[in-house]
Short mmCIF file of C-alpha atoms in Angstrom, two decimals:
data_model
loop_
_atom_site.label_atom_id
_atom_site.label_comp_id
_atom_site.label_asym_id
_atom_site.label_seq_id
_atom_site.Cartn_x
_atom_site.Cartn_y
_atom_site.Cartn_z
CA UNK P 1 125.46 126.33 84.85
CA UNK P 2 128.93 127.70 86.42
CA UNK P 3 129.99 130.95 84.96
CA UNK P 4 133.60 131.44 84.40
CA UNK P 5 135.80 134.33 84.86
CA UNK P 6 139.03 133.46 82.82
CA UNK P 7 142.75 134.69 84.23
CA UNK P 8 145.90 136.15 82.60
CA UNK P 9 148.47 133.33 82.55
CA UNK P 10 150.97 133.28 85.17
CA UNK P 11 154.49 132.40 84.80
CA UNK P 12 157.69 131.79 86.71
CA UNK P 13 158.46 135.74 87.02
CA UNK P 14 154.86 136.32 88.05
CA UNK P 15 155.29 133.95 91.07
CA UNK P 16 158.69 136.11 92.12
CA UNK P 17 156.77 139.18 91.65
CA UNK P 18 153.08 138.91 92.46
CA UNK P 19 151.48 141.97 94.95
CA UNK P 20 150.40 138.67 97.11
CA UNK P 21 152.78 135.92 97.93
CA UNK P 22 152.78 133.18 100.47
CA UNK P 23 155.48 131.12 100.99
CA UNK P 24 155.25 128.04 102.69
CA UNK P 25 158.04 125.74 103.48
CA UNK P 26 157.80 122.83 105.47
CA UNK P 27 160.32 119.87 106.64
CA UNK P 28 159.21 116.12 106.15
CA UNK P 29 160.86 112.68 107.25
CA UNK P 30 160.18 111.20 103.34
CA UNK P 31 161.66 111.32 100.08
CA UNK P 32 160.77 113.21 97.46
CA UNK P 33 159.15 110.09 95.78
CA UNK P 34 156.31 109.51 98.49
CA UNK P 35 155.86 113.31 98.51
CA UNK P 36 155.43 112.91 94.86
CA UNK P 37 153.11 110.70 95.30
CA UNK P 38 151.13 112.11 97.98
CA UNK P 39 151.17 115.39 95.46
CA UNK P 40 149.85 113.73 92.48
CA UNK P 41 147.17 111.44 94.71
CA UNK P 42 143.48 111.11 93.40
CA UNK P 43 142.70 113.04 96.71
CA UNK P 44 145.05 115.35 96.67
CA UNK P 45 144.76 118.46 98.39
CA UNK P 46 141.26 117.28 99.63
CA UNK P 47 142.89 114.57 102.13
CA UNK P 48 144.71 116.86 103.98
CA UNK P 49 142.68 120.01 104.12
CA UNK P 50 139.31 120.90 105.53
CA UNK P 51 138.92 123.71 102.89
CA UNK P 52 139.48 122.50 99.86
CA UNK P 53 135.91 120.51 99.29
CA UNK P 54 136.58 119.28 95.81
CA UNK P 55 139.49 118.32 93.10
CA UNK P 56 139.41 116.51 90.00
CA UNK P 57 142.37 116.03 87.95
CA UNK P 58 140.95 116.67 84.43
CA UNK P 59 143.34 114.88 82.65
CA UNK P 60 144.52 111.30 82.24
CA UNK P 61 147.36 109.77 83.69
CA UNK P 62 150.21 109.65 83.20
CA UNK P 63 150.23 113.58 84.70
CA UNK P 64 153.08 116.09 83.02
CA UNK P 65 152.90 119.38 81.50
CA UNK P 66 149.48 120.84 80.75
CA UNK P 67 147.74 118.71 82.98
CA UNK P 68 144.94 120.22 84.55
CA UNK P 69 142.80 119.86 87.32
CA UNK P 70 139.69 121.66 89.42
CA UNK P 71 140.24 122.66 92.48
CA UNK P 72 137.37 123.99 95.31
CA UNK P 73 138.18 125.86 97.94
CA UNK P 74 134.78 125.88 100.49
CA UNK P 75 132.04 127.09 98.71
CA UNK P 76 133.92 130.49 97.82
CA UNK P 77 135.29 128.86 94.50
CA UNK P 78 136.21 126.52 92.26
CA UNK P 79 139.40 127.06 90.04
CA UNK P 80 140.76 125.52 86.56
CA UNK P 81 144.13 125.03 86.55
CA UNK P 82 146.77 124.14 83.71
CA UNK P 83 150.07 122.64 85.25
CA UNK P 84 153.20 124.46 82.83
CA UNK P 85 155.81 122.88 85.17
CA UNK P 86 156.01 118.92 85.72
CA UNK P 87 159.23 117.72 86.55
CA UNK P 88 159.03 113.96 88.36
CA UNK P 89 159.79 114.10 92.30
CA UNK P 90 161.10 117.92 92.30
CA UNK P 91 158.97 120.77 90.90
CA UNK P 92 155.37 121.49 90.19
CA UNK P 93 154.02 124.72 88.94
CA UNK P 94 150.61 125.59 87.56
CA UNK P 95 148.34 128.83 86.65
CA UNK P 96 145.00 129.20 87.06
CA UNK P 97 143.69 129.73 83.81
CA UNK P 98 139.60 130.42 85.29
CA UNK P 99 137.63 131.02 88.33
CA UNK P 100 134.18 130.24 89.20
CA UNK P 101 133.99 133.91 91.16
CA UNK P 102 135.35 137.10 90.34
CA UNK P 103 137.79 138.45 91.96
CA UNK P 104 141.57 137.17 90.80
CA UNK P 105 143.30 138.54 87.30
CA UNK P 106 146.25 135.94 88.07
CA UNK P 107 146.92 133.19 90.12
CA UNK P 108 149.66 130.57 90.58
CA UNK P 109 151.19 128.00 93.02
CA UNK P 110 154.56 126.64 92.69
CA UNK P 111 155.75 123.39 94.96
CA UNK P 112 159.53 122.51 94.70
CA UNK P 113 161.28 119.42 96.63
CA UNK P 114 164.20 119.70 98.01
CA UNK P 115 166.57 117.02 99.13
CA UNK P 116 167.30 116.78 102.91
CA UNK P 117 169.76 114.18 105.00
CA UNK P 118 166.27 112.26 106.08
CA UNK P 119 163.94 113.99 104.35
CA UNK P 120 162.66 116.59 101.82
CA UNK P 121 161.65 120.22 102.09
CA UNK P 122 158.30 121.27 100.16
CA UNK P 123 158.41 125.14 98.96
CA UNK P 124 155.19 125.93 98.45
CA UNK P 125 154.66 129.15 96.85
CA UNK P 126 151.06 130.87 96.34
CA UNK P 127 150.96 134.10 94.28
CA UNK P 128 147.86 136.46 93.52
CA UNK P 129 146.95 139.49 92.21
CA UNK P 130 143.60 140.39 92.74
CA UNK P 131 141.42 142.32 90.10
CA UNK P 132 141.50 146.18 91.42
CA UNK P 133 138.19 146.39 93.03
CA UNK P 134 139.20 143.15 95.23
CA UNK P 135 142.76 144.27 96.31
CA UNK P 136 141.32 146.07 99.31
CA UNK P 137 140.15 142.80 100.65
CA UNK P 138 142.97 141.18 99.87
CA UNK P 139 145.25 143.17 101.97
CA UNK P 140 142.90 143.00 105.02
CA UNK P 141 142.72 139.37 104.48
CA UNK P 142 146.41 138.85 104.47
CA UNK P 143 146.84 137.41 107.85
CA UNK P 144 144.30 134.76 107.18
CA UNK P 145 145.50 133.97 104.07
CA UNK P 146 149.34 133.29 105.66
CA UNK P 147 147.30 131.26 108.30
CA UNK P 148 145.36 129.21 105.53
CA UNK P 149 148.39 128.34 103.21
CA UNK P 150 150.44 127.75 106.24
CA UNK P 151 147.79 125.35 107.41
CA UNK P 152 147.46 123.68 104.09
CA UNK P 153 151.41 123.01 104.12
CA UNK P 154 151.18 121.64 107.76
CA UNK P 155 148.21 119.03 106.53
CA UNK P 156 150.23 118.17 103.78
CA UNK P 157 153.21 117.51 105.97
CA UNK P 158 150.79 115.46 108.11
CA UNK P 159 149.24 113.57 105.35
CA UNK P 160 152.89 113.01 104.07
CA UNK P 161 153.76 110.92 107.60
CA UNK P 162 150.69 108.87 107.55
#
């Protein structure tokens, strides 16, 4: 049986403020309604990156606010998150509310669509703040991390012109 370590909710001031923040933006030739729907897939996340091994959306369709969803990166861990932003073809914004490892007090993502002439930018924010004893590790990881989300937003970008 999984163990869970639960997180402190994360809001919209938490993702302009967290001690870790990756921000990801990334130019596509599509509208914001096949982005949408490459977002919200069944294989989301999975179908366009090599390290995340596992989601389930844990809630019925039609998606919206508190939706949730698990989400596995590797075998390093498996989060539950709770979606507190769903706004059709433009914003979605969720905290983690519980981690299979220890290791995060708060975690969010935020991904907002932007029109373009041709196109749509994807912000893709990722903010953290590590439990004290893991911060350490956190900041020598940085540079991977800002590899990893910037190589999650390229696969979605990918995924997005297939």
């Amino acid at each position: 049986m999984t163990r869970w370590y639960p997180l402190a909710e994360a809001g919209d001031e938490f993702l302009a403020s967290a001690p870790f923040r990756f921000v990801q933006a990334v130019d596509v030739p599509a509208d914001a309604a096949r982005v949408w729907r490459v977002l919200s897939a069944d294989d989301a996340l999975v179908s366009w990156s090599r390290l995340i091994t596992g989601m389930d959306w844990t809630s019925p369709r039609p998606f919206g606010v508190g939706t949730t969803r698990a989400v596995t990166v590797g075998r390093a861990a498996t989060l539950r998150e709770r979606f507190y932003r769903w706004d059709e073809e433009s914003r979605m914004t969720f905290t983690a509310e519980a981690s299979s490892k220890p290791g995060f007090r708060r975690f969010a993502e935020d991904m907002a669509l932007t029109p373009l002439t041709g196109g749509t930018r994807i912000t893709w924010t990722f903010a953290i703040e590590p439990v004290p004893k893991a911060a350490p590790l956190l900041r020598l990881g940085r540079p991977a991390f800002q590899r990893v989300t910037a190589g999650w937003a390229k696969g979605l970008a990918e995924a997005i012109g297939r």
